[in-house]
Short mmCIF file of C-alpha atoms in Angstrom, two decimals:
data_model
loop_
_atom_site.label_atom_id
_atom_site.label_comp_id
_atom_site.label_asym_id
_atom_site.label_seq_id
_atom_site.Cartn_x
_atom_site.Cartn_y
_atom_site.Cartn_z
CA MET A 1 1.64 -94.32 71.69
CA VAL A 2 -0.12 -96.87 73.83
CA PHE A 3 1.06 -97.05 77.46
CA PRO A 4 3.39 -100.07 77.82
CA ALA A 5 2.37 -103.14 79.76
CA VAL A 6 4.12 -102.61 83.05
CA LEU A 7 2.01 -104.60 85.42
CA ARG A 8 3.21 -107.77 87.04
CA ARG A 9 0.80 -110.42 85.90
CA SER A 10 -1.29 -109.59 82.87
CA VAL A 11 -2.37 -106.92 80.44
CA ILE A 12 -5.54 -107.41 78.45
CA ARG A 13 -5.74 -105.17 75.46
CA ARG A 14 -8.99 -104.58 73.64
CA SER A 15 -10.29 -102.04 71.15
CA PHE A 16 -13.34 -100.05 72.18
CA PRO A 17 -14.89 -96.93 70.80
CA SER A 18 -14.09 -94.09 73.21
CA SER A 19 -16.20 -91.03 73.73
CA ALA A 20 -13.07 -88.95 74.23
CA ALA A 21 -11.25 -90.39 71.25
CA PRO A 22 -13.42 -92.29 68.75
CA GLY A 23 -11.69 -95.30 67.42
CA GLY A 24 -9.03 -95.04 70.16
CA GLU A 25 -7.73 -97.95 72.12
CA SER A 26 -8.26 -98.69 75.83
CA LEU A 27 -6.11 -100.70 78.17
CA HIS A 28 -7.59 -102.81 80.95
CA PHE A 29 -5.12 -103.72 83.65
CA SER A 30 -5.53 -106.31 86.38
CA ILE A 31 -3.12 -106.20 89.28
CA PHE A 32 -2.51 -109.20 91.45
CA CYS A 33 -0.46 -108.37 94.51
CA GLU A 34 2.15 -110.81 95.81
CA ARG A 35 0.26 -110.91 99.12
CA LYS A 36 -2.70 -112.44 97.28
CA SER A 37 -4.73 -109.24 97.58
CA THR A 38 -6.91 -108.33 94.63
CA PHE A 39 -6.87 -104.77 93.43
CA ALA A 40 -8.76 -102.95 90.70
CA LEU A 41 -8.15 -99.69 88.93
CA SER A 42 -10.25 -96.84 90.38
CA SER A 43 -13.30 -98.33 92.10
CA ALA A 44 -13.51 -101.20 89.65
CA THR A 45 -11.56 -101.60 86.38
CA GLU A 46 -10.78 -98.20 84.97
CA THR A 47 -10.38 -97.49 81.30
CA VAL A 48 -7.43 -95.30 80.48
CA SER A 49 -7.50 -93.57 77.10
CA GLU A 50 -4.62 -91.94 75.32
CA GLN A 51 -5.18 -89.69 72.36
CA LYS A 52 -2.74 -90.18 69.55
CA ASN A 53 -0.64 -87.23 68.46
CA GLU A 54 -2.03 -85.05 71.25
CA LYS A 55 0.19 -83.88 74.11
CA GLY A 56 -0.85 -83.30 77.70
CA SER A 57 -3.63 -85.87 77.92
CA ASN A 58 -1.80 -88.23 80.29
CA ARG A 59 -3.14 -88.53 83.80
CA TRP A 60 -0.98 -89.12 86.89
CA PHE A 61 -1.42 -90.52 90.35
CA THR A 62 0.34 -88.17 92.78
CA LEU A 63 1.79 -89.38 96.06
CA PRO A 64 1.75 -87.25 99.23
CA PRO A 65 4.60 -84.72 99.41
CA PHE A 66 7.78 -85.98 101.02
CA THR A 67 8.13 -84.87 104.63
CA ALA A 68 11.06 -85.10 107.03
CA THR A 69 11.40 -88.60 108.46
CA ALA A 70 13.13 -89.45 111.72
CA ASN A 71 16.52 -91.05 111.24
CA GLY A 72 15.89 -94.29 113.08
CA SER A 73 19.51 -95.41 113.17
CA ALA A 74 20.78 -92.04 114.44
CA LEU A 75 18.01 -91.82 117.03
CA GLY A 76 18.79 -95.31 118.28
CA ASN A 77 22.47 -94.38 118.64
CA ARG A 78 21.56 -91.25 120.60
CA ILE A 79 19.37 -93.24 122.97
CA MET A 80 22.12 -95.78 123.63
CA ASN A 81 24.79 -93.10 124.02
CA GLY A 82 22.93 -91.14 126.68
CA GLY A 83 21.53 -88.49 124.35
CA ALA A 84 24.81 -87.57 122.68
CA GLN A 85 24.66 -87.12 118.93
CA ALA A 86 27.57 -87.69 116.59
CA GLU A 87 28.62 -84.77 114.42
CA ALA A 88 27.85 -86.64 111.21
CA GLU A 89 24.36 -87.64 112.34
CA THR A 90 21.16 -85.69 111.81
CA SER A 91 17.74 -86.11 113.34
CA THR A 92 16.18 -86.69 109.92
CA THR A 93 17.12 -89.17 107.25
CA ALA A 94 17.39 -88.85 103.50
CA ILE A 95 15.15 -91.14 101.51
CA THR A 96 15.25 -92.30 97.93
CA ALA A 97 12.37 -92.05 95.49
CA LEU A 98 12.05 -95.85 95.45
CA LYS A 99 11.70 -96.08 99.24
CA TRP A 100 9.14 -93.26 99.32
CA VAL A 101 6.95 -95.09 96.79
CA PHE A 102 7.21 -98.29 98.84
CA ARG A 103 6.26 -96.38 102.00
CA CYS A 104 3.29 -94.58 100.43
CA CYS A 105 2.03 -97.58 98.45
CA PRO A 106 2.78 -100.74 100.47
CA GLU A 107 0.07 -102.60 98.55
CA LEU A 108 1.89 -102.26 95.22
CA PRO A 109 4.04 -105.24 94.19
CA ARG A 110 7.72 -104.36 94.53
CA SER A 111 8.43 -105.76 91.07
CA LEU A 112 5.90 -103.35 89.55
CA VAL A 113 7.39 -100.30 91.28
CA GLN A 114 10.91 -101.26 90.25
CA LYS A 115 9.79 -101.73 86.66
CA LEU A 116 8.16 -98.29 86.60
CA PHE A 117 11.50 -96.77 87.58
CA ARG A 118 13.37 -98.82 84.99
CA LEU A 119 10.98 -97.62 82.29
CA ARG A 120 11.38 -94.03 83.57
CA LYS A 121 7.67 -93.68 84.19
CA VAL A 122 8.03 -91.98 87.58
CA ARG A 123 8.15 -88.17 87.66
CA ARG A 124 9.01 -85.59 90.30
CA GLY A 125 6.59 -82.66 90.63
CA SER A 126 5.99 -79.61 92.77
CA SER A 127 3.15 -78.79 95.14
CA MET A 128 1.16 -77.13 92.33
CA ILE A 129 0.08 -80.56 91.08
CA GLU A 130 -3.34 -81.28 92.51
CA ASN A 131 -6.08 -83.88 92.35
CA SER A 132 -3.72 -86.48 90.83
CA GLU A 133 -4.17 -84.93 87.36
CA CYS A 134 -1.73 -82.60 85.63
CA ASN A 135 -2.74 -80.00 83.09
CA LEU A 136 -0.54 -79.16 80.12
CA GLU A 137 1.41 -76.42 81.93
CA ALA A 138 2.07 -78.53 85.06
CA ARG A 139 3.07 -81.50 82.95
CA ASP A 140 5.95 -79.59 81.44
CA GLN A 141 7.38 -79.08 84.93
CA LEU A 142 7.51 -82.79 85.72
CA LYS A 143 10.95 -84.34 85.60
CA ARG A 144 11.85 -87.98 85.39
CA VAL A 145 13.26 -89.35 88.63
CA ALA A 146 15.51 -92.37 89.16
CA ALA A 147 14.97 -94.94 91.89
CA ASN A 148 18.03 -93.82 93.89
CA ASP A 149 17.45 -90.07 93.60
CA ILE A 150 17.22 -88.35 97.01
CA LEU A 151 13.99 -86.45 97.63
CA ASN A 152 13.75 -82.92 98.95
CA ILE A 153 11.12 -81.91 101.47
CA GLY A 154 7.92 -81.05 99.61
CA ASP A 155 8.68 -83.14 96.52
CA LYS A 156 5.75 -85.00 95.01
CA LEU A 157 6.17 -88.15 92.98
CA CYS A 158 3.80 -88.87 90.11
CA LEU A 159 3.06 -92.41 88.97
CA PRO A 160 1.01 -93.43 85.93
CA ILE A 161 -2.70 -93.29 86.78
CA SER A 162 -2.94 -96.99 85.90
CA VAL A 163 -1.33 -97.90 89.21
CA GLN A 164 -3.85 -95.98 91.32
CA VAL A 165 -5.33 -98.98 93.06
CA PHE A 166 -7.98 -99.40 95.70
CA PRO A 167 -8.31 -102.68 97.58
CA THR A 168 -11.62 -104.33 96.82
CA GLU A 169 -11.05 -106.81 99.62
CA ARG A 170 -8.45 -107.39 102.31
CA ALA A 171 -6.00 -110.22 101.99
CA PRO A 172 -7.61 -113.31 103.46
CA ASP A 173 -6.43 -113.98 107.00
CA CYS A 174 -4.30 -117.07 107.39
CA CYS A 175 -5.91 -117.65 110.80
CA ASN A 176 -9.39 -118.64 111.89
CA LYS A 177 -11.13 -116.95 114.83
CA GLU A 178 -9.70 -119.29 117.43
CA GLU A 179 -6.16 -118.90 116.11
CA LYS A 180 -6.49 -115.14 115.88
CA LYS A 181 -7.77 -114.95 119.45
CA PHE A 182 -4.79 -117.02 120.58
CA ILE A 183 -2.28 -114.76 118.80
CA HIS A 184 -3.91 -111.68 120.39
CA SER A 185 -3.60 -113.32 123.81
CA LEU A 186 0.18 -113.40 123.37
CA VAL A 187 0.48 -109.60 123.26
CA LEU A 188 2.07 -108.26 126.44
CA TYR A 189 2.36 -104.61 125.45
CA LYS A 190 1.47 -102.37 122.52
CA ASP A 191 2.07 -98.69 121.74
CA PRO A 192 2.43 -96.73 118.47
CA ALA A 193 6.05 -97.87 118.04
CA ILE A 194 6.46 -101.40 119.41
CA LEU A 195 4.69 -104.67 119.99
CA ALA A 196 5.82 -107.06 122.74
CA ILE A 197 4.77 -110.70 122.45
CA ASN A 198 5.13 -113.61 124.86
CA LYS A 199 6.45 -116.08 122.30
CA PRO A 200 5.16 -119.61 122.90
CA PRO A 201 7.64 -122.52 122.90
CA GLY A 202 7.60 -124.60 119.75
CA LEU A 203 6.59 -121.79 117.40
CA PRO A 204 9.37 -120.64 115.04
CA VAL A 205 9.95 -116.92 114.86
CA GLN A 206 10.74 -116.85 111.14
CA GLY A 207 9.74 -118.92 108.15
CA GLY A 208 12.09 -121.34 106.42
CA ILE A 209 12.36 -124.80 104.92
CA GLY A 210 9.73 -127.05 106.45
CA VAL A 211 8.13 -124.20 108.45
CA LYS A 212 4.41 -123.88 107.76
CA ARG A 213 3.54 -121.26 110.38
CA SER A 214 5.93 -118.69 111.82
CA LEU A 215 5.39 -115.90 114.30
CA ASP A 216 6.30 -113.11 111.88
CA GLN A 217 3.74 -114.44 109.39
CA LEU A 218 1.04 -114.76 112.05
CA ALA A 219 1.79 -111.29 113.41
CA ALA A 220 1.48 -109.78 109.94
CA SER A 221 -1.91 -111.43 109.56
CA CYS A 222 -3.33 -110.85 113.04
CA LEU A 223 -1.44 -108.03 114.76
CA SER A 224 -1.28 -105.18 112.24
CA TYR A 225 -4.40 -103.67 113.84
CA ASP A 226 -5.17 -100.39 112.02
CA TYR A 227 -1.65 -99.97 110.59
CA SER A 228 -1.06 -100.27 106.86
CA GLU A 229 2.26 -102.06 107.40
CA PRO A 230 2.79 -105.28 109.36
CA PRO A 231 4.95 -105.50 112.50
CA ARG A 232 8.57 -106.40 111.86
CA LEU A 233 11.00 -108.56 113.82
CA VAL A 234 13.68 -106.74 115.80
CA HIS A 235 15.44 -109.75 117.35
CA ARG A 236 14.87 -113.49 117.51
CA LEU A 237 14.32 -116.34 119.93
CA ASP A 238 15.05 -120.01 119.31
CA ARG A 239 12.11 -122.10 118.23
CA ASP A 240 12.02 -124.12 121.46
CA SER A 241 12.61 -121.17 123.80
CA SER A 242 9.90 -118.79 124.95
CA GLY A 243 9.37 -115.33 126.37
CA ILE A 244 9.43 -111.68 125.38
CA LEU A 245 9.87 -110.90 121.69
CA ILE A 246 9.93 -107.28 120.47
CA MET A 247 8.56 -106.21 117.08
CA GLY A 248 8.53 -102.78 115.48
CA ARG A 249 5.14 -101.51 114.31
CA THR A 250 6.52 -99.12 111.67
CA SER A 251 9.62 -99.05 109.49
CA THR A 252 10.99 -96.09 111.46
CA SER A 253 10.46 -97.60 114.91
CA THR A 254 11.95 -100.88 113.67
CA SER A 255 15.03 -98.98 112.51
CA VAL A 256 15.35 -97.33 115.94
CA LEU A 257 15.00 -100.67 117.74
CA HIS A 258 17.48 -102.38 115.42
CA SER A 259 19.98 -99.65 116.21
CA ILE A 260 19.40 -100.01 119.97
CA PHE A 261 19.91 -103.80 119.91
CA ARG A 262 22.94 -103.46 117.62
CA GLU A 263 24.56 -100.75 119.76
CA LYS A 264 24.03 -102.88 122.86
CA THR A 265 26.04 -105.73 121.34
CA LEU A 266 28.77 -103.45 119.96
CA GLY A 267 29.08 -101.53 123.22
CA ALA A 268 29.35 -104.68 125.32
CA SER A 269 31.97 -106.14 122.96
CA LYS A 270 34.15 -103.01 123.26
CA HIS A 271 33.86 -102.71 127.03
CA ALA A 272 33.74 -106.33 128.13
CA ASN A 273 35.79 -105.67 131.26
CA HIS A 274 33.68 -102.73 132.45
CA VAL A 275 30.18 -104.12 132.63
CA ASP A 276 27.59 -102.46 134.85
CA SER A 277 24.32 -104.21 134.11
CA GLU A 278 22.34 -101.93 136.41
CA LYS A 279 23.02 -98.94 134.15
CA LYS A 280 22.26 -100.67 130.88
CA ILE A 281 19.49 -99.02 128.86
CA LEU A 282 18.47 -102.32 127.25
CA GLN A 283 18.30 -105.36 129.52
CA LYS A 284 17.13 -108.89 128.83
CA ARG A 285 16.74 -111.35 131.70
CA TYR A 286 16.22 -115.03 130.97
CA TRP A 287 15.28 -117.76 133.39
CA ALA A 288 16.80 -121.17 132.78
CA LEU A 289 16.68 -124.45 134.65
CA VAL A 290 20.07 -126.17 134.39
CA ILE A 291 21.44 -129.56 135.39
CA GLY A 292 23.92 -129.18 138.23
CA SER A 293 25.07 -125.96 139.85
CA PRO A 294 27.77 -123.41 138.92
CA ARG A 295 30.77 -123.17 141.25
CA ARG A 296 29.98 -119.50 141.91
CA THR A 297 26.57 -118.05 142.64
CA LYS A 298 27.08 -115.20 140.17
CA GLY A 299 29.58 -114.12 137.58
CA LEU A 300 30.47 -112.79 134.14
CA ILE A 301 31.10 -115.03 131.14
CA THR A 302 33.21 -113.60 128.30
CA ALA A 303 33.71 -116.61 126.06
CA PRO A 304 33.95 -115.93 122.29
CA LEU A 305 31.90 -118.10 119.94
CA VAL A 306 32.47 -119.57 116.48
CA LYS A 307 30.11 -121.30 114.09
CA MET A 308 31.21 -124.77 112.98
CA VAL A 309 29.72 -126.80 110.12
CA LEU A 310 29.22 -130.44 111.09
CA ASP A 311 30.30 -133.47 109.10
CA ASP A 312 26.98 -133.79 107.26
CA GLY A 313 27.60 -130.37 105.68
CA ARG A 314 24.04 -129.22 106.35
CA SER A 315 23.84 -128.55 110.08
CA GLU A 316 25.95 -126.23 112.19
CA GLN A 317 26.85 -125.83 115.83
CA ILE A 318 28.08 -122.91 117.91
CA MET A 319 31.21 -123.56 119.97
CA VAL A 320 33.40 -121.72 122.45
CA ILE A 321 36.86 -121.06 121.01
CA ASP A 322 39.95 -121.08 123.20
CA ASN A 323 42.35 -119.36 120.81
CA ALA A 324 40.40 -116.40 119.49
CA GLU A 325 43.17 -115.44 117.06
CA SER A 326 43.04 -118.71 115.13
CA MET A 327 39.76 -118.03 113.31
CA PRO A 328 37.00 -115.42 113.04
CA PHE A 329 34.86 -115.27 116.17
CA GLN A 330 32.12 -113.25 117.83
CA HIS A 331 32.33 -111.66 121.25
CA ALA A 332 29.72 -113.21 123.52
CA ILE A 333 29.17 -111.84 127.02
CA THR A 334 26.68 -113.07 129.62
CA THR A 335 26.13 -112.27 133.28
CA TYR A 336 24.48 -114.88 135.48
CA LYS A 337 23.33 -115.42 139.05
CA VAL A 338 21.77 -118.32 140.90
CA ILE A 339 18.10 -117.93 141.82
CA LYS A 340 17.62 -121.28 143.59
CA SER A 341 19.43 -124.60 143.69
CA HIS A 342 17.95 -127.89 144.89
CA HIS A 343 18.04 -131.64 144.16
CA GLY A 344 20.76 -131.31 141.54
CA TYR A 345 18.97 -128.59 139.57
CA THR A 346 19.53 -124.83 139.55
CA TRP A 347 17.42 -121.93 138.36
CA LEU A 348 19.64 -119.26 136.80
CA GLU A 349 18.99 -115.69 135.77
CA LEU A 350 20.93 -115.06 132.57
CA CYS A 351 21.51 -111.57 131.12
CA PRO A 352 23.04 -111.61 127.64
CA LEU A 353 24.99 -108.40 126.99
CA THR A 354 25.56 -109.41 123.38
CA GLY A 355 23.08 -111.00 121.02
CA ARG A 356 24.72 -114.08 119.53
CA LYS A 357 23.05 -117.21 118.23
CA HIS A 358 22.63 -119.88 120.94
CA GLN A 359 24.79 -117.74 123.25
CA LEU A 360 23.07 -118.67 126.52
CA ARG A 361 22.81 -122.36 125.70
CA VAL A 362 26.51 -122.63 124.81
CA HIS A 363 27.69 -120.55 127.78
CA CYS A 364 25.67 -122.69 130.18
CA ALA A 365 26.78 -126.02 128.72
CA GLU A 366 30.43 -125.37 127.84
CA VAL A 367 31.53 -122.63 130.25
CA LEU A 368 29.50 -123.22 133.40
CA GLY A 369 29.25 -126.98 132.84
CA THR A 370 25.52 -126.85 133.61
CA PRO A 371 23.52 -127.53 130.43
CA ILE A 372 19.97 -126.29 130.23
CA VAL A 373 17.28 -128.90 130.81
CA GLY A 374 15.86 -130.02 127.48
CA ASP A 375 18.84 -128.77 125.43
CA TYR A 376 19.69 -131.91 123.48
CA LYS A 377 21.97 -130.05 121.07
CA TYR A 378 24.52 -128.69 123.53
CA GLY A 379 23.71 -130.82 126.58
CA TRP A 380 23.23 -134.21 124.96
CA GLN A 381 25.70 -135.94 127.27
CA ALA A 382 23.81 -134.85 130.40
CA HIS A 383 20.57 -136.19 128.89
CA ARG A 384 21.87 -139.62 127.88
CA ASN A 385 20.93 -141.13 131.24
CA TRP A 386 18.04 -138.83 131.95
CA LYS A 387 15.65 -139.95 134.65
CA PRO A 388 12.40 -138.10 135.39
CA PHE A 389 12.35 -136.24 138.68
CA PRO A 390 10.29 -138.22 141.22
CA HIS A 391 7.27 -136.38 142.57
CA ASN A 392 4.06 -137.13 144.42
CA SER A 393 1.63 -135.27 142.19
CA HIS A 394 -0.81 -137.18 140.04
CA LYS A 395 0.17 -137.85 136.48
CA ASN A 396 -3.18 -136.78 135.19
CA GLN A 397 -3.72 -133.22 136.29
CA GLY A 398 -6.88 -132.63 134.36
CA LYS A 399 -7.66 -132.43 130.70
CA LYS A 400 -4.97 -130.89 128.53
CA GLN A 401 -5.81 -127.57 126.96
CA SER A 402 -6.03 -127.76 123.19
CA LEU A 403 -4.00 -124.97 121.59
CA PRO A 404 -3.82 -123.83 117.96
CA PHE A 405 -0.91 -124.64 115.64
CA GLY A 406 -0.26 -127.92 117.46
CA LEU A 407 1.32 -126.14 120.44
CA ASP A 408 1.50 -127.74 123.87
CA PHE A 409 2.37 -125.81 127.04
CA GLU A 410 1.63 -128.64 129.48
CA SER A 411 3.99 -131.51 128.71
CA GLY A 412 7.76 -131.29 129.00
CA SER A 413 8.51 -130.74 132.72
CA ILE A 414 11.38 -132.46 134.53
CA ALA A 415 8.92 -135.11 135.72
CA GLU A 416 8.69 -136.53 132.19
CA ASN A 417 10.92 -138.72 130.08
CA SER A 418 11.59 -136.05 127.46
CA PRO A 419 11.76 -132.61 129.04
CA ARG A 420 11.50 -129.55 126.83
CA LEU A 421 13.97 -126.68 126.68
CA HIS A 422 13.73 -124.70 129.92
CA LEU A 423 14.83 -121.28 128.63
CA HIS A 424 12.50 -118.32 128.91
CA CYS A 425 13.00 -114.57 128.34
CA LYS A 426 11.15 -113.43 131.45
CA GLN A 427 11.96 -109.73 131.76
CA LEU A 428 12.99 -107.04 129.33
CA THR A 429 13.71 -103.37 129.88
CA LEU A 430 13.99 -100.94 126.98
CA PRO A 431 13.62 -97.20 126.40
CA ASP A 432 10.28 -95.69 125.45
CA VAL A 433 10.85 -95.56 121.69
CA SER A 434 7.38 -94.17 121.01
CA CYS A 435 8.10 -91.14 123.19
CA ALA A 436 11.50 -90.67 121.52
CA LEU A 437 9.95 -90.65 118.05
CA HIS A 438 7.18 -88.28 119.14
CA ASN A 439 9.61 -85.76 120.64
CA ASP A 440 12.55 -86.28 118.31
CA SER A 441 14.51 -83.10 117.70
CA LEU A 442 18.09 -81.93 117.93
CA ASP A 443 17.39 -80.41 121.34
CA HIS A 444 15.53 -83.35 122.84
CA ASP A 445 17.43 -85.15 125.60
CA CYS A 446 17.10 -88.87 124.92
CA SER A 447 18.91 -89.70 128.16
CA ARG A 448 15.78 -88.77 130.12
CA LEU A 449 13.50 -91.22 128.36
CA GLU A 450 11.36 -93.39 130.57
CA ARG A 451 11.98 -97.12 130.42
CA LEU A 452 9.45 -99.82 129.70
CA GLU A 453 9.50 -102.78 132.09
CA LEU A 454 8.05 -105.96 130.58
CA ASP A 455 7.49 -109.30 132.27
CA ALA A 456 6.30 -112.58 130.76
CA PRO A 457 4.95 -115.50 132.84
CA LEU A 458 6.62 -118.89 132.53
CA PRO A 459 5.02 -121.48 130.23
CA SER A 460 3.09 -124.16 132.09
CA TYR A 461 5.70 -126.92 131.87
CA MET A 462 8.44 -124.65 133.29
CA GLN A 463 6.14 -123.50 136.09
CA ARG A 464 5.42 -127.16 136.85
CA SER A 465 9.15 -127.90 137.06
CA TRP A 466 9.53 -125.03 139.52
CA ASP A 467 6.65 -126.35 141.64
CA ILE A 468 7.95 -129.92 141.58
CA ILE A 469 11.39 -128.96 142.87
CA TYR A 470 10.45 -126.42 145.50
CA ASN A 471 7.03 -127.53 146.72
#
């Protein structure tokens, strides 16, 4: 029986005389990965022969044996709970056969791997299988495995040899040298687990309709370094905001970070009346320039938010709800304090204890009554009669720096007719996830982890607004 055509794009079948089986048939497969990488079988295009009516001649590609993997979600919970571990949690996580294939072979198209499982072409073997080729005796010990079957430590998965691929060339970078250098300049911190980026204003974090370049796409192209998998988003920032953005460098570290950010929001929602920001393991501090000044120099905002669809049916807006029992809502908690106030403007330090969409912008505009400069969505009324801040500096302060992707850090200060959003994630404190993963065990005390302190400089237009007001 000829091996079925399981590859994603094309199967070219031709008849050739084979030295192993005269008159036999050979299959030539060409794999085209969804990431536009070109792969070939073996070092080039490998001919796979099957002898008719003869058992044991199949060849297999054997994946590395399954080893214990840190349970990212459980580890994240332990870090956020001061090292305590729930009874139902373990330090390692179970993994399905499908996920193990994805982890070992990230270059394989997902559709191809899923089809191999549907056709029952994936086998589970023992450690006696060597050199990716099974003899007749070892072949009898292989058992078919389903995509959702849980692996045991030491299990080896065998795929048809036709999927043993070697990249003949890397996927072409979507960036030129100048763009790549710019993306590298955004990196604030890097270790084996995380990547911290100073996100520029105007660059969307994620792709979508009408988005040609997004930060997650650019990071995958330029910031993978020597890792086989690209960095993954852990949280998000609005397109027009700027500052520290955290990405996970591996699937496990991303899982840990997701758990930490999720537990922060859940914990704050449950204990809204007992907030001690100084003891928080994960802290985010934003700087925002607002119009006006809050009545109090510091405080705690606990205003729930709801998402409302506007009349056009396509756009939505986040709003503070007075009667939280009337419709589904999300807890949103923010602490704030005044940094400086002058000439009708105030610099605020905002610390979101929950991670809700547009939380800081809505809390500033609707609760404090001080919309953020450049926020035309939630502070449109304050911008209707906007007048540039008078200043004595020259309008032309030198030649503007040309930046890739059409970005502009210079224009948009309060001295201009159309100021940009003045919201910047300036400081972020988080636990040393890399150390936690390296030392993860049931006896390891996660409460003693060191904390990473990150700081991102203001974009040029926000720094200019600061200088204009206070100099």
